[in-house]
Short mmCIF file of C-alpha atoms in Angstrom, two decimals:
data_model
loop_
_atom_site.label_atom_id
_atom_site.label_comp_id
_atom_site.label_asym_id
_atom_site.label_seq_id
_atom_site.Cartn_x
_atom_site.Cartn_y
_atom_site.Cartn_z
CA MET A 1 -46.05 39.42 -4.24
CA GLU A 2 -44.15 42.72 -4.19
CA GLN A 3 -40.63 42.67 -5.59
CA HIS A 4 -39.15 43.03 -2.10
CA ASP A 5 -40.79 39.68 -1.30
CA THR A 6 -39.06 37.87 -4.18
CA VAL A 7 -35.86 35.82 -4.23
CA VAL A 8 -34.17 34.19 -7.21
CA ILE A 9 -31.85 31.28 -6.44
CA ILE A 10 -29.22 30.40 -9.02
CA GLY A 11 -28.49 26.68 -8.74
CA ALA A 12 -30.53 23.74 -7.45
CA GLY A 13 -27.77 22.06 -5.49
CA PHE A 14 -28.36 21.12 -1.87
CA GLY A 15 -27.58 24.63 -0.65
CA GLY A 16 -30.01 26.18 -3.10
CA LEU A 17 -32.74 23.65 -2.38
CA ALA A 18 -32.41 24.09 1.38
CA ALA A 19 -32.46 27.88 0.98
CA ALA A 20 -35.55 27.69 -1.22
CA ILE A 21 -37.44 25.66 1.38
CA ARG A 22 -36.42 27.94 4.24
CA LEU A 23 -37.20 31.14 2.35
CA ARG A 24 -40.58 29.85 1.22
CA ALA A 25 -41.35 28.96 4.82
CA MET A 26 -40.77 32.64 5.60
CA GLY A 27 -43.48 33.54 3.11
CA LEU A 28 -41.24 34.83 0.35
CA ALA A 29 -41.78 34.15 -3.35
CA VAL A 30 -38.90 31.95 -4.52
CA THR A 31 -37.78 31.05 -8.02
CA VAL A 32 -34.93 28.60 -8.66
CA ILE A 33 -33.09 28.48 -11.98
CA GLU A 34 -30.83 25.53 -12.75
CA ARG A 35 -28.68 25.03 -15.84
CA ALA A 36 -29.02 21.22 -15.65
CA ASP A 37 -32.19 19.28 -16.41
CA THR A 38 -32.54 17.97 -12.85
CA PRO A 39 -31.88 19.20 -9.29
CA GLY A 40 -28.88 18.21 -7.22
CA GLY A 41 -25.94 20.22 -8.51
CA LYS A 42 -22.89 18.01 -8.05
CA ALA A 43 -25.22 15.24 -6.83
CA ARG A 44 -25.89 14.22 -10.42
CA ALA A 45 -26.50 10.76 -11.82
CA LEU A 46 -25.81 8.83 -15.02
CA PRO A 47 -28.16 6.29 -16.58
CA SER A 48 -27.36 2.60 -16.28
CA PRO A 49 -29.20 -0.71 -16.87
CA ALA A 50 -29.93 -0.80 -13.13
CA GLY A 51 -31.23 2.77 -12.99
CA PRO A 52 -29.61 6.16 -12.33
CA VAL A 53 -26.26 5.80 -10.58
CA ASP A 54 -24.70 8.54 -8.48
CA THR A 55 -21.64 10.30 -9.82
CA GLY A 56 -21.30 12.85 -7.04
CA PRO A 57 -21.39 12.85 -3.23
CA THR A 58 -22.34 9.60 -1.51
CA VAL A 59 -21.77 10.13 2.24
CA LEU A 60 -24.71 11.57 4.14
CA THR A 61 -24.26 12.71 7.74
CA MET A 62 -26.21 15.16 9.93
CA ARG A 63 -29.59 13.68 9.05
CA SER A 64 -31.29 16.12 11.40
CA GLU A 65 -30.52 18.97 9.00
CA PHE A 66 -32.74 17.32 6.39
CA ASP A 67 -35.44 16.29 8.84
CA ALA A 68 -35.68 19.97 9.77
CA LEU A 69 -36.32 21.00 6.16
CA PHE A 70 -39.31 18.70 5.85
CA ALA A 71 -40.57 19.80 9.26
CA LEU A 72 -40.74 23.39 7.99
CA ALA A 73 -43.50 22.22 5.67
CA GLY A 74 -45.19 20.21 8.40
CA GLN A 75 -44.04 16.97 6.80
CA ARG A 76 -41.77 14.02 7.60
CA LEU A 77 -38.70 13.09 5.60
CA ASP A 78 -39.50 9.39 6.01
CA ASP A 79 -42.76 9.88 4.11
CA HIS A 80 -40.82 11.06 1.05
CA ILE A 81 -37.59 9.11 0.93
CA ARG A 82 -35.89 6.32 2.85
CA LEU A 83 -32.62 6.96 4.65
CA ILE A 84 -30.90 3.85 5.97
CA ALA A 85 -28.52 4.12 8.94
CA GLN A 86 -25.30 2.29 8.15
CA PRO A 87 -23.95 -0.12 10.80
CA ILE A 88 -20.56 0.06 9.05
CA LEU A 89 -19.26 3.56 8.31
CA ALA A 90 -16.75 2.16 5.81
CA ARG A 91 -14.73 -0.95 5.08
CA HIS A 92 -11.01 -0.24 4.62
CA TRP A 93 -8.76 -2.38 2.44
CA TRP A 94 -4.97 -2.70 2.18
CA GLN A 95 -3.00 -5.10 0.00
CA GLY A 96 -1.86 -8.09 2.05
CA SER A 97 -3.74 -6.94 5.15
CA PRO A 98 -7.01 -7.75 6.89
CA THR A 99 -9.81 -5.31 6.26
CA LEU A 100 -10.91 -2.88 8.98
CA ASP A 101 -14.54 -1.90 9.53
CA LEU A 102 -15.38 1.20 11.54
CA SER A 103 -18.80 1.84 13.03
CA PRO A 104 -20.66 4.58 14.93
CA GLU A 105 -19.84 2.81 18.23
CA ALA A 106 -16.61 3.94 19.92
CA GLU A 107 -16.15 0.75 21.94
CA ALA A 108 -16.69 -1.42 18.87
CA ASN A 109 -14.05 0.60 17.02
CA ILE A 110 -11.56 0.21 19.87
CA ALA A 111 -12.11 -3.55 19.81
CA ALA A 112 -11.79 -3.67 16.01
CA ILE A 113 -8.53 -1.72 16.03
CA HIS A 114 -7.22 -3.85 18.89
CA ALA A 115 -7.77 -6.96 16.74
CA PHE A 116 -6.40 -5.21 13.66
CA ALA A 117 -3.28 -3.50 15.03
CA GLY A 118 -2.86 -4.39 18.70
CA PRO A 119 -3.50 -2.82 22.11
CA ARG A 120 -1.15 0.13 21.69
CA GLU A 121 -2.97 1.35 18.58
CA ALA A 122 -6.35 0.70 20.16
CA ALA A 123 -5.40 2.99 23.05
CA ALA A 124 -4.06 5.54 20.57
CA PHE A 125 -7.37 5.47 18.73
CA ALA A 126 -9.29 6.07 21.96
CA ARG A 127 -7.18 9.20 22.59
CA PHE A 128 -7.58 10.37 19.00
CA ASP A 129 -11.33 9.78 19.12
CA ARG A 130 -11.63 11.96 22.22
CA LEU A 131 -9.53 14.66 20.58
CA ALA A 132 -11.65 14.61 17.43
CA GLN A 133 -14.82 14.88 19.52
CA SER A 134 -13.41 17.84 21.42
CA LEU A 135 -12.45 19.54 18.15
CA LEU A 136 -15.96 19.01 16.79
CA THR A 137 -17.54 20.35 19.97
CA THR A 138 -15.23 23.36 20.00
CA PHE A 139 -15.61 24.30 16.34
CA ASP A 140 -19.29 23.50 15.82
CA ALA A 141 -20.88 26.67 17.23
CA PRO A 142 -18.20 29.33 16.50
CA VAL A 143 -17.36 28.02 13.02
CA MET A 144 -19.87 25.75 11.31
CA ARG A 145 -23.02 27.24 12.84
CA ALA A 146 -21.85 30.84 12.92
CA ALA A 147 -22.49 33.22 10.06
CA ARG A 148 -18.74 33.75 9.91
CA PRO A 149 -15.98 31.96 11.87
CA ASN A 150 -15.36 33.61 15.23
CA PRO A 151 -11.67 33.31 16.24
CA VAL A 152 -12.29 34.84 19.67
CA GLN A 153 -14.85 32.20 20.60
CA ILE A 154 -12.58 29.48 19.24
CA ALA A 155 -9.69 30.75 21.36
CA ARG A 156 -11.86 30.92 24.48
CA ALA A 157 -13.17 27.40 23.95
CA ALA A 158 -9.71 26.02 23.22
CA ALA A 159 -8.29 27.66 26.34
CA THR A 160 -10.47 25.41 28.50
CA ARG A 161 -9.50 22.23 26.59
CA PRO A 162 -5.72 21.71 26.76
CA ARG A 163 -5.92 18.47 24.78
CA LEU A 164 -6.82 20.58 21.71
CA TRP A 165 -3.66 22.67 21.74
CA PRO A 166 -1.42 20.30 19.75
CA ALA A 167 -4.00 20.17 16.95
CA LEU A 168 -4.12 23.97 16.77
CA LEU A 169 -0.39 24.61 16.63
CA PRO A 170 0.83 26.56 13.56
CA GLY A 171 1.96 24.13 10.90
CA MET A 172 0.19 21.15 12.47
CA THR A 173 -1.13 19.20 9.50
CA LEU A 174 -3.61 16.36 9.73
CA GLU A 175 -0.99 13.78 8.77
CA ARG A 176 1.47 15.10 11.35
CA LEU A 177 -1.18 15.14 14.06
CA LEU A 178 -2.03 11.53 13.31
CA SER A 179 1.61 10.50 13.42
CA LEU A 180 1.70 11.81 17.01
CA HIS A 181 -1.02 9.30 17.88
CA PHE A 182 -0.49 6.23 15.73
CA ARG A 183 2.49 4.12 14.80
CA ASP A 184 0.69 1.85 12.36
CA PRO A 185 0.93 3.56 8.94
CA ARG A 186 -2.38 2.04 7.91
CA LEU A 187 -4.23 3.94 10.63
CA ILE A 188 -2.44 7.17 9.78
CA GLN A 189 -3.43 6.65 6.17
CA LEU A 190 -7.04 5.87 7.09
CA PHE A 191 -7.75 8.90 9.24
CA ALA A 192 -5.64 11.20 7.05
CA ARG A 193 -8.07 10.32 4.29
CA TYR A 194 -10.61 12.66 5.83
CA ALA A 195 -8.69 15.61 4.38
CA THR A 196 -9.85 14.50 0.94
CA TYR A 197 -13.50 14.68 2.06
CA VAL A 198 -13.18 18.45 1.74
CA GLY A 199 -10.71 18.46 -1.14
CA GLY A 200 -7.32 18.62 0.59
CA ARG A 201 -4.11 16.63 0.86
CA PRO A 202 -3.25 15.16 4.28
CA ARG A 203 0.26 16.66 4.43
CA HIS A 204 -1.10 20.14 3.73
CA ALA A 205 -4.54 20.22 5.36
CA PRO A 206 -4.76 21.49 8.96
CA GLY A 207 -4.94 19.08 11.88
CA VAL A 208 -8.31 20.47 12.95
CA LEU A 209 -9.86 18.45 10.11
CA ALA A 210 -9.61 15.46 12.43
CA LEU A 211 -13.06 16.55 13.58
CA ILE A 212 -14.51 15.15 10.33
CA TRP A 213 -13.98 11.67 11.76
CA ARG A 214 -16.28 12.42 14.68
CA ALA A 215 -18.87 14.10 12.44
CA GLU A 216 -19.03 10.87 10.45
CA ALA A 217 -18.98 8.67 13.55
CA GLN A 218 -22.19 10.34 14.71
CA GLY A 219 -23.95 8.45 11.93
CA VAL A 220 -23.88 7.79 8.20
CA TRP A 221 -27.02 7.16 6.16
CA ALA A 222 -27.45 5.62 2.74
CA VAL A 223 -30.14 7.14 0.55
CA GLU A 224 -32.37 4.56 -1.08
CA GLY A 225 -32.09 5.19 -4.80
CA GLY A 226 -28.95 7.29 -4.42
CA MET A 227 -28.03 10.78 -3.27
CA HIS A 228 -29.66 12.31 -6.34
CA SER A 229 -32.96 10.93 -5.02
CA LEU A 230 -32.62 13.05 -1.89
CA ALA A 231 -32.14 16.13 -4.07
CA ALA A 232 -35.24 15.20 -6.04
CA ALA A 233 -37.23 14.78 -2.81
CA LEU A 234 -36.14 18.22 -1.58
CA ALA A 235 -37.03 19.77 -4.92
CA GLY A 236 -40.42 18.09 -4.76
CA LEU A 237 -40.97 19.43 -1.25
CA ALA A 238 -40.01 22.94 -2.33
CA ALA A 239 -42.32 22.77 -5.34
CA SER A 240 -45.21 21.61 -3.14
CA MET A 241 -44.63 24.70 -1.00
CA GLY A 242 -44.91 26.95 -4.05
CA VAL A 243 -41.27 27.36 -5.10
CA ARG A 244 -40.98 27.75 -8.88
CA PHE A 245 -38.27 25.84 -10.75
CA HIS A 246 -36.83 26.54 -14.17
CA TYR A 247 -34.48 23.77 -15.32
CA ALA A 248 -32.19 23.90 -18.36
CA THR A 249 -31.96 27.62 -17.61
CA SER A 250 -28.62 29.38 -17.15
CA ALA A 251 -28.04 32.74 -15.52
CA ARG A 252 -26.29 35.28 -17.72
CA ARG A 253 -26.06 38.26 -15.38
CA ILE A 254 -27.03 39.48 -11.95
CA VAL A 255 -28.72 42.81 -12.59
CA THR A 256 -28.38 45.74 -10.20
CA ARG A 257 -30.11 49.06 -9.64
CA ASN A 258 -28.93 51.81 -7.31
CA GLY A 259 -26.12 49.61 -6.03
CA ARG A 260 -28.13 46.51 -5.12
CA VAL A 261 -29.53 43.39 -6.78
CA SER A 262 -32.68 43.99 -8.78
CA GLY A 263 -32.95 40.88 -10.93
CA VAL A 264 -31.36 37.95 -12.72
CA GLU A 265 -31.08 37.81 -16.50
CA THR A 266 -31.11 34.36 -18.06
CA GLU A 267 -29.23 33.19 -21.15
CA GLY A 268 -32.50 33.35 -23.04
CA GLY A 269 -32.69 37.09 -22.32
CA HIS A 270 -35.52 36.82 -19.80
CA LEU A 271 -35.32 39.07 -16.74
CA LEU A 272 -36.44 37.74 -13.37
CA PRO A 273 -36.93 40.74 -11.05
CA CYS A 274 -36.01 40.16 -7.41
CA HIS A 275 -34.92 41.93 -4.29
CA MET A 276 -32.47 39.19 -3.25
CA CYS A 277 -30.44 36.63 -5.18
CA VAL A 278 -28.95 33.50 -3.65
CA PHE A 279 -26.03 32.19 -5.68
CA ASN A 280 -25.63 28.43 -5.26
CA GLY A 281 -22.79 27.87 -7.70
CA ASP A 282 -19.02 27.90 -7.35
CA PRO A 283 -18.18 31.40 -6.04
CA ALA A 284 -15.32 31.47 -8.57
CA ALA A 285 -17.99 31.99 -11.25
CA LEU A 286 -18.61 35.38 -9.65
CA THR A 287 -14.97 36.42 -9.36
CA GLU A 288 -14.31 35.30 -12.95
CA GLY A 289 -17.06 37.62 -14.21
CA HIS A 290 -19.52 34.96 -15.39
CA LEU A 291 -22.45 36.82 -13.79
CA GLY A 292 -21.51 40.36 -14.75
CA PRO A 293 -19.18 43.11 -13.50
CA GLU A 294 -21.19 44.05 -10.40
CA ALA A 295 -21.25 40.47 -9.16
CA GLN A 296 -17.56 40.09 -10.02
CA ARG A 297 -16.69 42.60 -7.30
CA ALA A 298 -18.97 40.97 -4.73
CA ILE A 299 -16.23 38.84 -3.13
CA PRO A 300 -12.42 38.97 -3.21
CA LYS A 301 -10.75 36.52 -5.57
CA SER A 302 -8.65 35.30 -2.63
CA LYS A 303 -11.85 33.71 -1.30
CA THR A 304 -11.95 31.30 -4.25
CA THR A 305 -8.29 30.34 -4.77
CA PRO A 306 -6.33 28.10 -4.53
CA ARG A 307 -8.62 25.33 -5.72
CA SER A 308 -9.50 22.04 -4.03
CA LEU A 309 -9.03 18.56 -5.44
CA SER A 310 -10.87 17.24 -8.48
CA ALA A 311 -11.58 13.61 -9.36
CA HIS A 312 -12.06 10.94 -11.96
CA VAL A 313 -15.41 9.27 -11.26
CA TRP A 314 -16.77 5.97 -12.57
CA ALA A 315 -20.55 5.41 -12.36
CA PHE A 316 -21.90 2.12 -13.73
CA ALA A 317 -23.98 -1.00 -13.16
CA ALA A 318 -22.42 -4.46 -13.05
CA LYS A 319 -22.33 -7.75 -11.21
CA PRO A 320 -19.43 -7.79 -8.72
CA HIS A 321 -17.34 -10.88 -8.07
CA GLY A 322 -14.94 -11.64 -5.26
CA ALA A 323 -14.48 -9.06 -2.55
CA ASP A 324 -17.04 -8.73 0.25
CA LEU A 325 -18.23 -5.15 -0.14
CA THR A 326 -20.26 -2.90 2.11
CA HIS A 327 -21.89 0.40 1.14
CA HIS A 328 -18.72 2.51 1.57
CA ASN A 329 -15.32 0.97 0.75
CA VAL A 330 -11.81 2.42 0.55
CA PHE A 331 -9.03 0.54 -1.26
CA PHE A 332 -5.80 2.19 -0.17
CA THR A 333 -2.74 2.74 -2.28
CA ASP A 334 0.48 1.17 -0.99
CA ASP A 335 2.21 4.57 -0.83
CA PRO A 336 0.21 7.75 -0.08
CA GLN A 337 2.94 9.92 -1.58
CA ALA A 338 2.57 8.04 -4.86
CA GLU A 339 -0.91 9.55 -4.89
CA PHE A 340 -0.58 13.00 -3.39
CA GLY A 341 2.88 13.81 -4.73
CA PRO A 342 1.75 13.77 -8.40
CA ILE A 343 -1.48 15.56 -7.51
CA GLY A 344 0.54 18.38 -6.00
CA GLN A 345 2.44 18.64 -9.29
CA GLY A 346 -0.76 18.80 -11.31
CA HIS A 347 -0.76 15.19 -12.55
CA ALA A 348 -3.21 12.33 -12.13
CA PRO A 349 -1.55 9.72 -9.89
CA GLU A 350 -0.73 6.31 -11.33
CA LYS A 351 -1.38 4.59 -7.99
CA PRO A 352 -4.34 6.31 -6.35
CA THR A 353 -6.50 5.18 -3.47
CA LEU A 354 -9.90 4.05 -4.77
CA TYR A 355 -13.13 4.92 -2.99
CA LEU A 356 -16.02 2.65 -4.00
CA CYS A 357 -19.66 3.15 -3.12
CA ALA A 358 -21.87 0.10 -3.62
CA GLN A 359 -24.97 2.23 -3.99
CA ASP A 360 -27.51 -0.58 -3.64
CA ARG A 361 -25.98 -2.27 -0.56
CA THR A 362 -28.03 -0.94 2.29
CA PRO A 363 -26.46 -3.07 3.76
CA THR A 364 -27.28 -6.30 1.88
CA ALA A 365 -26.61 -6.76 -1.83
CA PRO A 366 -29.54 -6.85 -4.26
CA PRO A 367 -29.90 -9.62 -6.83
CA GLY A 368 -28.69 -8.96 -10.36
CA LEU A 369 -26.86 -5.81 -11.40
CA GLU A 370 -25.72 -3.33 -8.75
CA ARG A 371 -24.86 0.32 -9.11
CA PHE A 372 -21.33 1.46 -8.27
CA GLU A 373 -19.45 4.72 -8.01
CA ILE A 374 -15.65 4.78 -7.86
CA ILE A 375 -13.75 8.00 -7.12
CA LEU A 376 -10.05 8.63 -7.78
CA ASN A 377 -8.54 11.89 -6.52
CA ALA A 378 -7.08 14.18 -9.17
CA PRO A 379 -5.75 17.74 -9.36
CA PRO A 380 -7.96 20.61 -10.53
CA ASN A 381 -7.44 22.16 -13.96
CA LEU A 382 -6.26 18.83 -15.37
CA ALA A 383 -5.97 19.07 -19.14
CA PRO A 384 -7.78 16.26 -20.98
CA THR A 385 -5.75 13.87 -23.12
CA PRO A 386 -6.83 11.38 -25.82
CA ASP A 387 -5.77 8.44 -23.65
CA GLU A 388 -7.34 9.73 -20.42
CA GLU A 389 -10.12 7.13 -20.24
CA PRO A 390 -7.97 4.01 -20.94
CA ARG A 391 -5.29 5.23 -18.54
CA CYS A 392 -7.86 5.85 -15.80
CA ARG A 393 -9.36 2.42 -16.48
CA GLN A 394 -5.90 0.88 -16.07
CA ARG A 395 -5.43 2.66 -12.74
CA THR A 396 -8.77 1.43 -11.47
CA PHE A 397 -9.86 -2.05 -12.38
CA PRO A 398 -6.58 -4.02 -12.42
CA ARG A 399 -5.90 -2.55 -8.97
CA LEU A 400 -9.29 -3.70 -7.68
CA LYS A 401 -8.59 -7.12 -9.17
CA GLU A 402 -5.52 -7.31 -6.91
CA PHE A 403 -7.96 -7.09 -4.01
CA GLY A 404 -10.03 -9.88 -5.54
CA LEU A 405 -12.77 -7.64 -6.95
CA THR A 406 -13.94 -7.82 -10.56
CA PHE A 407 -17.04 -6.68 -12.42
CA SER A 408 -19.07 -7.99 -15.30
CA PRO A 409 -19.69 -6.44 -17.69
CA ASP A 410 -16.83 -3.96 -17.82
CA PRO A 411 -17.98 -0.34 -17.45
CA PRO A 412 -18.35 1.52 -20.76
CA ALA A 413 -16.20 4.56 -21.51
CA THR A 414 -19.26 6.75 -20.98
CA ALA A 415 -19.29 5.71 -17.31
CA LEU A 416 -16.28 7.96 -16.61
CA THR A 417 -16.55 11.63 -15.63
CA THR A 418 -13.22 13.45 -15.90
CA PRO A 419 -11.95 16.65 -14.25
CA GLY A 420 -12.34 18.38 -17.61
CA GLN A 421 -15.97 17.35 -17.79
CA LEU A 422 -16.53 18.57 -14.23
CA ALA A 423 -15.01 21.90 -15.26
CA SER A 424 -17.54 22.13 -18.09
CA LEU A 425 -20.47 21.14 -15.89
CA TYR A 426 -19.68 23.67 -13.15
CA PRO A 427 -18.56 27.05 -14.55
CA ALA A 428 -15.26 28.50 -13.30
CA SER A 429 -14.68 25.50 -11.02
CA LEU A 430 -11.64 24.24 -12.98
CA GLY A 431 -13.02 20.82 -12.09
CA ALA A 432 -12.46 21.40 -8.36
CA ILE A 433 -15.23 19.58 -6.51
CA TYR A 434 -15.02 21.39 -3.18
CA GLY A 435 -14.50 25.04 -4.10
CA ARG A 436 -11.57 26.73 -2.39
CA SER A 437 -8.81 24.47 -1.08
CA PRO A 438 -8.96 23.59 2.64
CA GLU A 439 -5.16 23.49 2.84
CA GLY A 440 -3.42 25.94 5.16
CA MET A 441 -3.97 26.69 8.83
CA LEU A 442 -6.38 29.57 8.19
CA ALA A 443 -8.32 27.96 5.34
CA ALA A 444 -11.52 27.77 7.39
CA PHE A 445 -11.44 31.58 7.63
CA GLN A 446 -10.86 32.11 3.91
CA ARG A 447 -14.06 30.76 2.40
CA PRO A 448 -16.61 33.39 1.39
CA THR A 449 -19.48 33.80 3.82
CA ALA A 450 -23.13 34.19 2.90
CA GLN A 451 -23.02 37.98 2.95
CA THR A 452 -21.23 39.63 0.01
CA ARG A 453 -20.16 43.17 -0.85
CA LEU A 454 -23.09 43.52 -3.24
CA PRO A 455 -26.31 44.26 -1.33
CA GLY A 456 -28.90 41.65 -2.14
CA LEU A 457 -26.42 38.98 -3.30
CA ILE A 458 -26.13 36.04 -0.91
CA LEU A 459 -24.05 32.87 -1.21
CA ALA A 460 -25.03 29.27 -0.40
CA GLY A 461 -23.57 25.86 -1.19
CA GLY A 462 -20.38 23.91 -0.72
CA GLY A 463 -18.19 26.70 -2.09
CA ALA A 464 -19.30 29.04 0.70
CA HIS A 465 -18.95 28.89 4.48
CA PRO A 466 -19.07 26.46 6.29
CA GLY A 467 -17.66 24.29 3.49
CA ALA A 468 -17.97 21.26 1.28
CA GLY A 469 -20.20 18.22 1.63
CA VAL A 470 -23.95 17.66 1.43
CA PRO A 471 -24.75 18.50 5.08
CA MET A 472 -22.46 21.54 5.04
CA ALA A 473 -24.12 22.79 1.87
CA ALA A 474 -27.52 22.39 3.54
CA LEU A 475 -26.18 24.16 6.63
CA SER A 476 -24.97 27.06 4.46
CA ALA A 477 -28.64 27.72 3.64
CA ARG A 478 -29.24 28.63 7.27
CA HIS A 479 -26.57 31.31 6.99
CA ALA A 480 -27.96 32.50 3.66
CA VAL A 481 -31.47 32.83 5.08
CA ALA A 482 -30.15 34.58 8.18
CA ALA A 483 -28.39 37.12 5.92
CA ILE A 484 -31.64 37.73 4.03
CA TRP A 485 -33.54 38.05 7.31
CA GLN A 486 -31.02 40.64 8.47
CA ASP A 487 -31.34 42.55 5.19
CA ARG A 488 -35.13 42.60 5.40
CA THR A 489 -35.45 43.56 9.05
CA SER A 490 -32.81 46.28 8.80
CA GLY A 491 -34.94 48.15 6.25
CA SER A 492 -37.67 50.17 7.93
CA THR A 493 -39.90 50.01 4.83
CA LEU A 494 -39.89 46.22 4.67
CA PRO A 495 -42.38 44.06 6.54
CA GLN A 496 -41.12 41.98 9.42
CA MET A 497 -41.25 38.24 8.70
CA ALA A 498 -41.08 35.23 11.00
CA MET A 499 -37.68 33.52 10.69
CA PRO A 500 -37.66 29.69 10.44
CA GLY A 501 -36.45 28.24 13.71
CA GLY A 502 -32.93 27.00 14.21
CA THR A 503 -31.10 29.68 12.24
CA SER A 504 -28.22 31.62 13.68
CA THR A 505 -30.46 34.59 14.57
CA GLY A 506 -32.01 32.47 17.31
CA SER A 507 -34.69 34.98 18.32
CA ALA A 508 -37.62 34.69 15.92
CA PRO A 509 -40.29 32.00 16.06
CA THR A 510 -40.53 29.09 13.68
CA ALA A 511 -42.55 29.70 10.50
CA ARG A 512 -44.66 27.11 8.76
CA ALA A 513 -44.91 26.97 5.02
CA PRO A 514 -47.75 29.00 3.56
CA SER A 515 -50.33 27.21 1.47
CA ARG A 516 -49.70 27.12 -2.22
#
């Protein structure tokens, strides 16, 4: 193809994979370079006696976004990988308390909370649930599905929904909003936890993040084999469409000519000519100059700082004993401030909440060894110490034993991924998992959008708008492709191409993937 028909994507995370599929469906020649040996980005896996175990994202929502990618190639997701709808969204644990299961069914949740905390809290949940649904409805089109957040549309939508106003007040944090609804501190702690899903602290993240609850309540799926298997399936789909992949290949520089992107130079010195480049890494790698001086000026540094939370992550196979686990489990700390206070001061907390994914429970447990991922929140830019692994082990497994949960054998030291290791894996991230911090009332407006100052350079992935998480990263690809569509159709010398259906342009017909 001509050079103006070529796109190079840097990074095979979910945003890059989704962009590759959509761009190939438009008929463009697409090459993906990835510094790791496998696709997935942060959805990586470690080997274990039971098979590869996830050490990245585990919660999959918005299944339709992935069904749509396979449909672009005239195929069905279910023919490539199995997604299993979860009847229990998560099981929540407190010391000396009954557990609380939440499900996709609102009435079942009201009944569960009534049994757990009484009628007053059940009624409070019903009000909160309606508020969260209204927030999701209000912010979906003008924020998540818009190329850039539209404050005017948000204001107009909010004006017709008075119940939203308290959540949108200046200074209204998620924790404060929840305290206006609930009296039971366990429920405040539970729903405040959703701030961490995008890398924030509940006392500092805006109240509008309550909408994450409703996004999850619409359905959670487990991926058979783990989240990395979904990335592999998407990469396989893209390759079958004719997308070229180069793994173990790092980008050295984004090359420009006459003020726009003209190619990508790899660490091996090879030049990949292109008319457009989609960057699916942490946008901080651009602002820190990792991809050259022209790319460094492509977005303001304010779009990448301050940084989101990092984590210590255990990924291992073992036989569990004691506690009755489901796929997603949260073991809460007795005092949230004992967790988030130290994090705010740049220290790993001694008493963190522990998130545990029983990867192979979908929903029943398999015989023999199971694969587990345990995540402990941590601050970004956490300096490694010689005793980091034993201290993290002490924070994790004795605490789980207090809940009645033990494992055999004990996880090896190699099962732990530290913030420092995350910083090495993802350049310029400082170990932050979610890109820019979501804290602050205007944080949703501060992330970089797909379009940059450098013509031909487009952003995709969890570090760009609309934000962190697997479905959001996939959704960012729609915005990236729309930006490329706009670039192509605005040039009179470029051929008009059919835009894959469902993007924010909304006017062009759906394209099917060309034959290989």
